[in-house]
XYZ file of C-alpha atoms in Angstrom:
783
model
C 118.965 37.791 336.851
C 121.651 39.093 334.510
C 125.185 39.176 335.846
C 127.669 41.907 334.976
C 131.208 40.964 334.046
C 133.969 41.373 336.585
C 136.824 43.661 335.486
C 139.247 40.793 334.804
C 136.588 38.995 332.741
C 135.921 42.133 330.706
C 139.659 42.643 330.132
C 140.016 39.066 328.904
C 137.187 39.341 326.378
C 138.439 42.777 325.298
C 141.864 41.272 324.642
C 140.518 38.389 322.566
C 138.294 40.719 320.541
C 141.207 43.092 319.945
C 143.374 40.218 318.741
C 140.623 39.137 316.378
C 140.522 42.669 314.973
C 144.315 42.564 314.533
C 144.177 39.417 312.414
C 141.168 40.544 310.366
C 142.820 43.878 309.568
C 146.132 42.260 308.610
C 146.553 42.785 304.842
C 148.901 39.778 304.741
C 146.697 37.393 306.690
C 147.567 33.833 305.584
C 145.047 31.692 303.715
C 144.109 28.021 303.850
C 142.722 28.200 300.316
C 141.665 30.932 297.923
C 138.271 31.307 299.585
C 139.186 30.641 303.209
C 141.419 32.837 305.351
C 143.376 31.099 308.090
C 140.922 31.253 310.994
C 141.484 33.310 314.109
C 142.431 31.061 317.027
C 142.404 31.825 320.742
C 142.774 29.572 323.790
C 141.324 30.782 327.090
C 143.274 29.471 330.073
C 141.541 29.957 333.416
C 140.685 28.243 336.685
C 137.506 26.282 337.107
C 134.998 28.779 338.430
C 136.586 31.828 336.807
C 133.613 32.448 334.536
C 134.918 31.073 331.234
C 131.397 30.854 329.798
C 130.767 34.528 330.552
C 134.089 35.539 328.991
C 133.439 33.484 325.863
C 129.885 34.813 325.537
C 131.032 38.414 325.788
C 133.864 37.710 323.346
C 131.398 36.297 320.813
C 129.265 39.433 321.142
C 132.313 41.659 320.600
C 133.510 39.689 317.575
C 130.010 39.752 316.111
C 130.033 43.572 316.412
C 133.109 43.671 314.147
C 131.579 41.524 311.398
C 129.709 42.773 308.330
C 127.291 39.820 308.219
C 125.408 38.258 311.132
C 127.425 35.207 312.246
C 126.574 31.661 313.213
C 128.270 30.543 316.430
C 128.687 26.782 316.838
C 129.140 26.293 320.603
C 130.174 22.729 321.385
C 131.286 20.602 324.304
C 131.955 16.940 324.921
C 129.435 16.628 327.755
C 125.697 16.959 327.265
C 125.468 18.368 330.796
C 127.778 21.248 329.891
C 125.734 21.985 326.761
C 122.477 22.074 328.729
C 123.953 24.317 331.419
C 125.310 26.707 328.797
C 121.991 26.754 326.957
C 120.194 27.699 330.188
C 122.615 30.488 331.100
C 122.614 32.065 327.622
C 118.863 31.781 326.966
C 116.400 34.520 327.869
C 116.255 34.823 331.631
C 119.624 33.089 332.075
C 122.336 34.803 334.052
C 124.483 35.463 330.956
C 121.665 36.321 328.543
C 122.483 40.012 328.758
C 125.943 39.345 327.336
C 124.523 37.954 324.082
C 121.591 40.305 323.644
C 120.117 39.984 320.147
C 121.381 36.441 319.526
C 119.048 33.541 318.869
C 120.036 30.779 321.318
C 119.140 27.331 319.989
C 120.216 23.695 320.056
C 121.989 22.771 316.827
C 119.485 19.973 316.245
C 116.731 22.596 315.986
C 118.556 24.794 313.485
C 117.377 24.236 309.923
C 118.309 25.521 306.503
C 115.816 28.386 306.732
C 117.476 29.680 309.887
C 120.868 29.593 308.175
C 119.462 31.451 305.176
C 117.995 34.145 307.438
C 120.958 36.501 307.826
C 119.051 39.086 309.867
C 119.884 37.637 313.307
C 123.036 36.144 314.842
C 122.674 32.550 316.047
C 124.359 30.593 318.820
C 123.802 26.883 318.119
C 124.779 24.541 320.958
C 125.712 20.903 320.521
C 127.721 18.027 321.899
C 130.662 16.728 319.901
C 128.826 13.437 319.539
C 126.143 15.100 317.427
C 128.506 15.384 314.447
C 131.565 13.270 315.287
C 130.991 10.407 312.834
C 133.280 9.348 310.023
C 130.750 7.813 307.557
C 128.255 10.597 307.736
C 125.944 9.701 304.888
C 125.484 6.151 306.159
C 125.578 7.033 309.825
C 122.869 7.573 312.376
C 123.530 11.203 313.259
C 120.728 13.558 312.247
C 123.026 16.476 311.460
C 124.611 14.602 308.511
C 121.361 13.220 307.051
C 119.634 14.600 303.962
C 115.894 15.298 304.255
C 114.653 13.336 301.225
C 110.989 14.293 301.609
C 111.855 18.009 301.625
C 114.640 17.731 299.094
C 116.927 19.609 301.484
C 120.654 19.203 301.933
C 121.990 18.027 305.298
C 122.427 20.515 308.126
C 126.182 19.896 307.996
C 126.248 20.860 304.326
C 124.154 23.956 305.043
C 126.598 24.955 307.750
C 129.504 24.501 305.373
C 127.857 26.652 302.709
C 125.969 28.978 305.131
C 124.776 31.308 302.401
C 122.238 33.900 303.514
C 119.203 34.705 301.400
C 121.169 37.709 300.103
C 123.816 35.334 298.758
C 126.502 36.309 301.265
C 128.408 33.701 303.256
C 127.739 34.064 306.963
C 130.803 34.044 309.276
C 131.222 30.979 311.466
C 132.685 31.128 314.974
C 133.383 27.845 316.771
C 133.451 27.890 320.574
C 134.728 24.705 322.179
C 134.051 24.673 325.919
C 135.855 22.115 328.106
C 138.170 21.463 325.149
C 140.920 19.461 326.845
C 139.856 16.289 325.040
C 139.759 17.710 321.523
C 140.541 14.849 319.140
C 142.016 14.843 315.652
C 138.849 13.558 313.981
C 136.769 16.292 315.593
C 139.153 18.975 314.361
C 139.117 17.603 310.832
C 135.313 17.643 310.791
C 135.063 21.148 312.246
C 137.508 22.575 309.742
C 135.466 21.139 306.913
C 133.107 24.004 307.807
C 135.872 26.564 307.138
C 135.299 28.630 310.297
C 136.368 32.244 310.595
C 137.355 31.954 314.250
C 137.870 29.257 316.867
C 137.776 29.904 320.609
C 138.668 27.096 323.001
C 138.392 27.106 326.796
C 141.777 25.523 327.464
C 145.410 26.394 326.902
C 146.771 22.969 327.850
C 144.779 20.991 325.319
C 146.381 18.936 322.603
C 146.526 20.590 319.202
C 146.103 17.618 316.892
C 146.272 17.407 313.140
C 144.945 20.343 311.203
C 144.492 22.535 314.279
C 148.173 22.201 315.055
C 149.033 23.080 311.469
C 146.845 26.179 311.541
C 148.383 27.301 314.835
C 151.821 26.778 313.305
C 150.751 28.875 310.307
C 149.768 31.732 312.604
C 153.025 31.386 314.543
C 154.986 31.574 311.305
C 153.075 34.789 310.649
C 154.288 36.326 313.933
C 151.741 35.086 316.445
C 152.947 33.493 319.706
C 151.499 30.750 321.894
C 153.571 31.765 324.917
C 151.440 32.176 328.036
C 151.572 35.624 329.622
C 149.693 35.654 332.931
C 150.800 39.115 334.037
C 152.437 42.145 332.480
C 152.013 43.482 328.974
C 150.108 41.090 326.736
C 151.283 40.497 323.159
C 149.017 41.969 320.494
C 149.432 38.805 318.413
C 149.003 36.197 321.145
C 147.210 32.857 320.790
C 146.523 32.377 324.517
C 144.580 34.572 326.927
C 145.463 33.528 330.477
C 143.501 34.638 333.538
C 145.674 35.219 336.645
C 144.453 32.911 339.397
C 144.816 35.780 341.892
C 142.060 37.707 340.098
C 139.706 34.728 340.419
C 140.476 34.134 344.105
C 140.259 37.830 344.999
C 136.879 38.056 343.254
C 135.539 35.347 345.568
C 134.689 32.950 342.737
C 136.704 30.021 344.116
C 137.311 28.719 347.607
C 140.157 30.160 349.628
C 141.524 26.971 351.143
C 141.786 23.232 350.490
C 142.229 20.759 353.354
C 143.162 17.122 352.722
C 142.732 14.397 355.318
C 144.249 10.940 354.919
C 142.470 7.981 356.522
C 144.127 4.566 356.753
C 141.001 3.387 358.581
C 137.636 1.828 358.013
C 135.262 3.644 355.683
C 132.915 4.397 358.555
C 135.549 6.430 360.459
C 136.237 8.750 357.531
C 132.520 9.196 356.834
C 131.778 9.903 360.504
C 134.426 12.637 360.636
C 133.282 14.186 357.378
C 129.629 14.254 358.371
C 130.516 15.874 361.702
C 132.310 18.684 359.857
C 129.568 18.788 357.233
C 126.924 19.423 359.880
C 129.050 21.985 361.713
C 129.634 23.890 358.486
C 125.936 23.718 357.632
C 125.202 25.356 360.968
C 127.827 28.025 360.224
C 126.097 28.744 356.911
C 122.800 29.254 358.729
C 124.390 31.493 361.389
C 125.984 33.700 358.739
C 122.838 33.692 356.562
C 125.060 32.594 353.698
C 122.127 31.660 351.505
C 123.288 28.115 350.739
C 123.568 24.684 352.337
C 126.855 22.781 351.859
C 126.913 19.623 349.763
C 129.164 16.561 349.783
C 130.328 14.121 347.132
C 131.453 10.521 347.581
C 133.727 9.108 344.854
C 133.980 5.315 344.624
C 134.000 2.337 342.292
C 130.588 0.969 341.363
C 129.989 -2.751 340.763
C 132.757 -4.312 342.820
C 132.944 -6.009 346.185
C 134.507 -3.467 348.561
C 136.055 -6.235 350.644
C 138.049 -8.144 348.031
C 137.704 -6.236 344.738
C 135.728 -8.969 342.987
C 132.501 -8.320 341.120
C 129.566 -7.495 343.331
C 126.518 -9.743 342.836
C 123.449 -7.636 341.983
C 121.049 -10.560 342.555
C 121.806 -10.636 346.280
C 119.490 -8.920 348.754
C 120.248 -5.193 348.980
C 121.470 -5.369 352.599
C 123.882 -8.206 351.726
C 125.606 -6.422 348.869
C 129.138 -5.056 349.164
C 129.218 -2.478 346.347
C 130.773 0.776 347.692
C 127.838 3.033 346.654
C 125.449 0.814 348.639
C 127.742 0.621 351.679
C 128.152 4.413 351.716
C 124.416 4.987 351.296
C 123.528 2.553 354.082
C 126.014 4.105 356.535
C 124.739 7.607 355.804
C 121.104 6.593 356.231
C 121.228 3.900 358.918
C 124.042 5.139 361.171
C 124.373 8.863 360.502
C 120.628 9.435 360.046
C 120.930 11.389 356.806
C 117.569 11.876 355.107
C 117.644 9.508 352.088
C 115.733 12.133 350.089
C 118.957 14.179 350.196
C 121.106 11.391 348.715
C 121.579 10.660 345.023
C 123.508 7.680 343.656
C 124.689 8.707 340.179
C 126.408 5.744 338.555
C 125.765 2.582 336.548
C 125.041 0.465 339.607
C 123.553 -2.907 338.693
C 120.348 -3.724 340.570
C 117.855 -6.575 340.479
C 114.573 -4.688 340.594
C 112.478 -7.826 340.096
C 113.736 -10.156 342.820
C 115.878 -8.018 345.183
C 115.032 -4.385 344.510
C 116.666 -1.539 346.453
C 114.552 0.324 349.025
C 112.083 2.776 347.459
C 113.956 5.687 349.074
C 117.191 4.665 347.297
C 117.490 7.255 344.477
C 119.570 5.847 341.624
C 120.460 7.704 338.420
C 122.034 5.105 336.149
C 121.152 6.618 332.781
C 124.275 8.784 332.540
C 123.757 12.019 330.646
C 120.110 11.178 329.995
C 119.463 11.413 333.745
C 121.476 14.569 334.342
C 118.592 17.044 334.052
C 116.447 15.134 336.552
C 119.422 14.747 338.878
C 120.221 18.483 338.706
C 116.671 19.419 339.640
C 116.645 17.138 342.685
C 118.451 19.454 345.107
C 120.489 16.566 346.538
C 123.090 17.372 349.203
C 124.927 14.031 349.174
C 125.995 12.644 345.792
C 127.606 9.197 345.457
C 129.265 8.714 342.070
C 132.198 7.424 340.108
C 134.037 9.348 337.393
C 130.884 9.574 335.281
C 129.674 12.737 337.002
C 132.934 14.634 336.990
C 132.698 16.484 333.689
C 129.967 19.095 333.628
C 129.106 19.091 337.332
C 130.827 21.479 339.701
C 128.194 22.785 342.076
C 129.508 25.819 344.037
C 127.730 24.560 347.151
C 129.841 21.391 347.177
C 132.461 21.752 349.913
C 133.180 18.168 351.040
C 134.579 15.182 349.164
C 135.108 11.605 350.304
C 137.360 9.556 348.026
C 137.138 5.838 348.639
C 140.189 3.604 348.411
C 138.225 1.437 345.963
C 139.174 4.000 343.331
C 142.757 2.764 343.615
C 145.052 4.166 340.939
C 142.075 5.068 338.746
C 141.749 8.443 340.403
C 143.959 11.010 342.057
C 142.759 13.654 344.474
C 143.886 16.464 342.197
C 141.396 15.272 339.557
C 138.456 15.954 341.866
C 139.539 19.405 343.052
C 137.761 21.187 340.205
C 134.427 19.644 341.277
C 134.508 21.459 344.642
C 136.544 24.559 343.835
C 133.752 27.010 342.985
C 132.671 29.327 345.797
C 128.942 29.671 346.570
C 127.539 33.169 346.297
C 130.680 34.307 344.430
C 132.027 35.825 347.652
C 134.099 34.812 350.641
C 132.420 34.638 354.028
C 133.526 35.691 357.509
C 133.863 32.092 358.676
C 136.773 30.338 356.924
C 134.951 27.001 356.923
C 132.531 28.472 354.374
C 135.486 29.249 352.095
C 137.087 25.801 352.368
C 137.022 22.581 350.342
C 137.605 19.566 352.589
C 138.740 16.167 351.290
C 138.561 12.905 353.221
C 140.702 10.335 351.432
C 140.599 6.700 352.498
C 143.916 4.927 351.956
C 145.436 1.475 352.250
C 148.279 2.881 354.350
C 149.467 6.187 355.788
C 152.568 6.057 353.594
C 150.369 6.900 350.594
C 149.214 10.240 351.983
C 152.471 12.234 351.572
C 152.500 11.271 347.875
C 148.921 12.459 347.383
C 149.545 15.660 349.342
C 152.648 16.394 347.269
C 150.756 15.837 343.989
C 147.971 18.196 345.030
C 150.482 20.756 346.326
C 152.241 20.793 342.945
C 148.912 21.320 341.169
C 147.909 24.140 343.530
C 151.311 25.833 343.292
C 151.297 25.794 339.490
C 147.654 26.643 338.820
C 146.306 28.548 341.827
C 149.048 29.597 344.266
C 146.663 32.001 346.033
C 144.633 29.030 347.334
C 146.170 27.678 350.529
C 146.576 23.936 351.092
C 146.785 22.007 354.352
C 146.971 18.289 354.962
C 146.582 16.031 357.974
C 146.716 12.311 358.636
C 145.581 12.687 362.251
C 141.927 13.794 362.488
C 142.732 15.603 365.736
C 144.946 18.025 363.800
C 141.915 19.069 361.747
C 140.084 20.069 364.934
C 143.113 21.837 366.414
C 143.516 23.890 363.235
C 140.299 25.833 363.860
C 140.435 28.453 366.594
C 137.174 30.013 367.731
C 137.033 33.648 368.926
C 137.362 34.054 372.674
C 134.573 36.652 372.790
C 131.970 38.261 370.528
C 133.617 41.071 368.560
C 131.795 43.236 366.013
C 132.723 46.021 363.603
C 130.363 48.404 361.748
C 130.133 47.432 358.094
C 131.091 50.084 355.534
C 129.537 50.371 352.084
C 129.521 52.736 349.116
C 127.122 55.666 349.382
C 126.301 56.806 345.843
C 123.621 59.347 346.755
C 125.874 62.324 346.062
C 126.839 60.833 342.693
C 123.326 60.525 341.248
C 122.903 64.139 340.143
C 126.427 64.534 338.662
C 125.996 61.237 336.814
C 122.708 62.388 335.339
C 124.511 65.531 334.237
C 126.963 63.423 332.236
C 124.107 61.331 330.784
C 122.275 64.505 329.733
C 125.280 65.482 327.599
C 125.269 62.205 325.637
C 124.110 62.974 322.080
C 120.937 61.377 320.785
C 121.999 59.361 317.732
C 118.474 58.103 316.999
C 118.135 59.987 313.697
C 121.868 60.193 312.904
C 122.804 58.239 309.785
C 126.403 59.490 309.569
C 128.115 59.133 312.955
C 126.673 55.691 313.736
C 128.514 53.946 310.866
C 132.183 53.032 310.656
C 135.032 53.606 308.190
C 135.440 52.286 304.788
C 138.460 50.734 303.097
C 140.556 47.635 303.631
C 143.907 46.957 301.948
C 144.574 43.242 301.775
C 147.213 40.947 300.334
C 146.046 37.463 299.332
C 148.677 34.739 299.353
C 148.145 31.092 298.396
C 149.842 28.739 300.825
C 152.596 26.542 299.438
C 152.572 27.338 295.694
C 155.296 30.010 295.702
C 153.155 32.615 293.968
C 153.474 36.320 294.782
C 150.918 38.025 296.994
C 148.195 39.950 295.224
C 147.593 43.311 296.945
C 144.170 44.852 296.474
C 142.244 47.713 298.058
C 138.590 46.960 298.533
C 135.632 48.699 300.090
C 135.293 47.648 303.728
C 131.799 46.613 304.670
C 130.035 48.157 307.613
C 130.027 46.038 310.753
C 126.970 44.699 312.532
C 125.315 47.261 314.747
C 125.110 46.970 318.527
C 122.974 48.736 321.125
C 124.499 51.904 322.578
C 123.726 50.618 326.080
C 125.969 47.616 325.437
C 128.869 49.850 324.341
C 128.703 52.048 327.448
C 128.060 49.260 329.976
C 130.927 47.173 328.619
C 133.375 50.056 328.994
C 132.135 50.824 332.512
C 132.331 47.188 333.626
C 135.977 47.016 332.665
C 136.789 50.079 334.759
C 134.418 49.913 337.766
C 131.276 47.714 337.593
C 129.609 49.292 340.644
C 129.109 52.511 338.677
C 126.693 50.809 336.248
C 124.145 50.330 339.056
C 123.519 54.067 339.393
C 122.568 54.733 335.761
C 118.997 54.806 334.441
C 119.422 52.470 331.461
C 115.855 53.012 330.241
C 116.859 56.293 328.562
C 115.918 55.933 324.841
C 119.344 57.203 323.790
C 120.816 53.910 325.044
C 118.640 51.945 322.580
C 120.245 53.383 319.423
C 122.093 50.917 317.161
C 125.675 51.912 316.278
C 128.669 50.266 314.637
C 131.569 49.653 317.013
C 134.027 51.458 314.706
C 131.820 54.534 314.364
C 132.401 57.990 315.799
C 129.275 57.501 317.897
C 130.672 54.325 319.515
C 133.989 56.072 320.174
C 132.125 58.941 321.832
C 130.027 56.540 323.908
C 133.150 54.826 325.218
C 134.553 58.210 326.243
C 131.269 58.995 327.985
C 131.598 55.692 329.871
C 134.974 56.812 331.226
C 133.427 60.109 332.301
C 130.601 58.281 334.060
C 133.016 56.056 336.004
C 135.224 59.014 336.984
C 132.151 60.985 338.067
C 130.901 58.077 340.172
C 134.257 57.586 341.909
C 134.746 61.317 342.513
C 131.317 61.833 344.070
C 130.548 58.551 345.833
C 131.641 58.115 349.418
C 131.944 55.485 352.136
C 129.439 55.248 354.943
C 128.515 52.981 357.857
C 125.902 50.219 357.940
C 124.719 49.670 361.525
C 122.038 47.035 360.961
C 124.334 44.119 360.105
C 127.725 44.529 361.775
C 130.581 42.247 360.834
C 131.152 39.589 363.511
C 134.607 38.105 363.971
C 134.536 34.371 363.304
C 136.915 31.435 363.701
C 140.285 31.229 361.973
C 142.130 28.286 360.462
C 145.748 27.825 361.513
C 148.605 25.394 361.082
C 148.904 23.322 364.285
C 152.489 23.458 365.464
C 153.167 26.797 363.775
C 150.833 29.017 365.820
C 152.205 32.143 367.490
C 150.299 32.555 370.755
C 149.081 35.988 371.908
C 147.658 37.253 375.187
C 145.161 39.912 374.102
C 144.167 38.680 370.636
C 140.586 37.681 369.911
C 141.867 34.156 369.135
C 144.497 32.117 370.948
C 146.983 32.700 368.147
C 147.735 32.948 364.421
C 150.041 31.149 362.003
C 149.883 33.112 358.760
C 151.979 36.183 359.635
C 154.997 37.318 357.636
C 157.932 39.067 359.343
C 156.504 42.607 359.214
C 153.021 41.466 360.230
C 154.415 39.413 363.122
C 156.387 42.394 364.437
C 153.293 44.582 364.216
C 151.110 41.944 365.920
C 153.524 41.590 368.840
C 153.584 45.346 369.408
C 149.774 45.558 369.305
C 149.416 42.638 371.735
C 151.627 44.133 374.413
C 149.452 47.281 374.606
C 146.611 45.339 376.214
C 143.815 46.181 373.755
C 141.645 43.488 372.194
C 142.667 42.867 368.584
C 142.437 40.271 365.813
C 144.331 39.276 362.724
C 141.964 39.953 359.812
C 141.832 37.265 357.058
C 142.742 38.524 353.594
C 139.673 36.891 352.018
C 136.374 36.616 353.809
C 137.466 38.898 356.630
C 136.419 42.470 357.349
C 136.709 44.621 354.242
C 136.053 48.142 353.008
C 135.159 49.000 349.385
C 137.842 50.733 347.338
C 136.720 53.622 345.169
C 139.265 53.212 342.400
C 139.531 51.593 338.999
C 141.130 48.174 338.806
C 140.788 44.569 339.956
C 141.126 45.054 343.722
C 137.721 46.345 344.718
C 138.015 45.868 348.485
C 140.559 46.670 351.193
C 141.293 44.036 353.861
C 143.238 45.619 356.763
C 145.701 43.254 358.399
C 144.682 44.032 361.985
C 141.566 45.239 363.805
C 142.000 46.873 367.240
C 139.219 47.857 369.677
C 140.166 50.928 371.762
C 137.554 52.641 373.914
C 134.547 53.276 371.608
C 136.629 53.277 368.415
C 137.777 50.558 366.054
C 141.188 50.933 364.414
C 142.004 49.178 361.143
C 145.769 48.902 360.785
C 147.664 47.785 357.704
C 151.485 47.706 357.709
C 151.600 47.188 353.928
C 149.763 50.320 352.835
C 152.292 51.910 350.466
C 150.174 51.209 347.377
C 147.180 53.030 348.892
C 148.715 56.283 350.118
C 149.236 57.540 346.565
C 145.643 56.877 345.465
C 142.393 58.748 345.961
C 140.882 55.481 347.188
C 143.413 55.382 350.024
C 142.566 58.943 351.005
C 138.874 58.067 351.196
C 139.694 55.053 353.376
C 141.328 57.358 355.911
C 138.417 59.791 356.051
C 135.319 57.647 356.698
C 132.686 59.322 358.885
C 129.071 58.623 359.751
C 126.119 60.892 358.996
C 126.944 63.041 362.059
C 130.559 63.482 360.962
C 131.884 61.136 363.648
C 134.779 58.748 363.031
C 133.994 55.241 364.252
C 136.388 53.085 362.221
C 139.787 54.714 361.796
C 142.011 53.368 359.035
C 145.724 53.774 359.729
C 148.203 52.853 357.015
C 151.778 52.031 357.974
C 154.502 52.082 355.328
C 158.066 50.861 355.569
C 160.730 53.558 355.260
C 160.726 57.314 355.880
C 158.278 59.411 353.856
C 157.118 62.969 353.296
C 153.542 63.914 352.517
C 153.797 66.969 350.251
C 154.392 65.616 347.710
C 153.943 62.004 348.795
C 157.355 60.436 348.370
C 159.664 58.007 350.154
C 162.810 59.771 351.346
C 164.807 57.022 353.089
C 164.881 53.352 353.959
C 164.487 52.062 357.489
C 161.812 52.851 360.017
C 158.095 53.306 359.440
C 155.643 56.041 358.484
C 152.103 56.295 359.882
C 149.457 57.934 357.686
C 146.213 59.706 358.561
C 144.032 62.572 357.334
C 144.225 65.991 358.999
C 141.241 68.250 359.745
C 141.570 69.848 356.308
C 141.240 66.488 354.563
C 144.904 66.293 353.586
C 147.093 63.189 354.055
C 149.802 63.579 356.671
C 152.501 61.194 357.891
C 154.790 60.900 360.873
C 158.060 58.963 360.748
C 159.204 56.527 363.423
C 162.338 54.438 363.967
C 160.605 51.373 365.406
C 157.436 49.404 364.879
C 156.599 49.961 368.540
C 156.561 53.730 368.056
C 154.612 53.403 364.784
C 151.888 51.246 366.379
C 151.560 53.639 369.315
C 151.125 56.566 366.927
C 148.633 54.661 364.786
C 146.507 54.018 367.877
C 146.768 57.649 368.998
C 148.900 56.762 372.013
C 151.782 59.084 371.310
């Protein structure tokens, strides 16, 4: 199944591609030598789980579309597991294969000189760093540096450096370095021997050693900046593309909350508590038909005696050994009755298979990366490991982590967060436990826990402030934090109804020209003025005007879909993409491509203008439990839960006024709670009202922070949702601070509140009130 880009992912790849175009078109672009322009460089800074691979893949496709010759993309990573995962997702049938349509996806070891000579198809060649990272290449053992004597061929490394096509033209080289935080000086020196045209790295905090640092400095001297801009206007000549963590959290790609528990107890106590929560959450996943089963990881040292830290003795009988992986496995199986078929031990645990073998049901993967494929296919729900598994494994279904005190100073909790941060299903669920990563940390003493909590809090605050963090050293606080609903409460789900948009959309498609036999409008412009300047010799720049080559052609469907995904991805689902006009090949700088992008805007606008919101009765939303901060809970009489702890001043005032009216109500979570689709361009694709109130046979959705919605068409549609009979069943009421007027919509004074609704003519109207009490009464049609 192919996955479409989210708007923030499309914007990121658009920005990188635009910056590449800026450098390529610069007539004074610096040079490394007479035949090698200073390469384009871009660092992608984003949370784990944000979709860096998808962004990089789409960026490669966009850069390829700007090139005159089909490129070779060398996609590398330190971990073999990461390479294999990337290969699977980019290959035919993989979830990102649609982003690199037309590329040959291959392991670097399978690329030969003939493939490099064949300049008719772009290539993505994947490899680990270890495949080429060797100083004495000719005498070494790495295949990529060896010359094929029987065929009389040069080494693959030499072919990559020359990369001449059969037409005698040098093919562009793009290097993509995923998980690049450990980029070393020797690796950079080897990679730049290939004289790449562009280098994309999936990290903005990595070291920039040796030649890479010098090249970055050269670009900075030329006006480029490595400052990180997370929000606001992005510099045209920036070296870093940073993804706001809010976009990732709002998209449901990472978990909403992290809970840390500190245990200065026996191992068994921490494991018992974690397994109890693990099983409760598994049941929640089944109740909500979440489509996944939670997993747990157990991080510990391997071949030591857990009691005194000495070396464990592998020749002892299995049941007499004290190695932490064995003790954890035995407690899970013997005491907690976990099915051993669900447990994997992934570490270099020493065993004596001849004299004292482990039980046959003890599944050990001790081969490191060589065992990773078999491990990944096993479907294990409990994984016991040391640091060896960390890089390249971050299963979205993993929601629980036990960190054993045997790790000592060798590990900190913040290092493991990335392994459990991804959110299964790429969406938040109604029950907060399904959006939570829970850590159970065994300590030598309770005094250690505040230090760990503070370290994790600093990491969360700097990298992902939208993810909440709670900590407890008393297991009872963990139980008190979750408040179950006092009764069953449901709300009709609301979804987008695109039926009325189908015909208008087809009308726009019918107007798209057929460029099948057009040889003029499908090609781009023609001249490039360029100044060539040798670095360091003091010579004057030589300015020349040369004929600009045509860029590689891309499928018209790709041009239109990409533009639509950036604006509103849902609109792409209503188009019949089998129309032959979408199969035409065009250059991205051509008049045809420009027209297709304009048509994409028209398609999105047409979809938004004609689609509506309607009710879904078959699967109503059911109010679930909430997570609170024990000791900071405001108690309410008529709320669906005993109380809430996450209310700001305005929300608290509104909640108190709702509660005193006697109607049943709940505080709606901002992620995973009840939501309504927004029919507007942008990142926020769903509306989460702050409060839900049940009054007679109606449900009211109140939001006291609705100022941003009253001026948008999406806000107007929220306030006019009706079922197929024209009946209102969920009434959205927006409350804004200050005094307002509705024609035109404008704030006229500070103080007080305005309540917004739609009149019978479909026009927005507001009433002004001096107090929150009066505003809430009006919103609920009580006065």
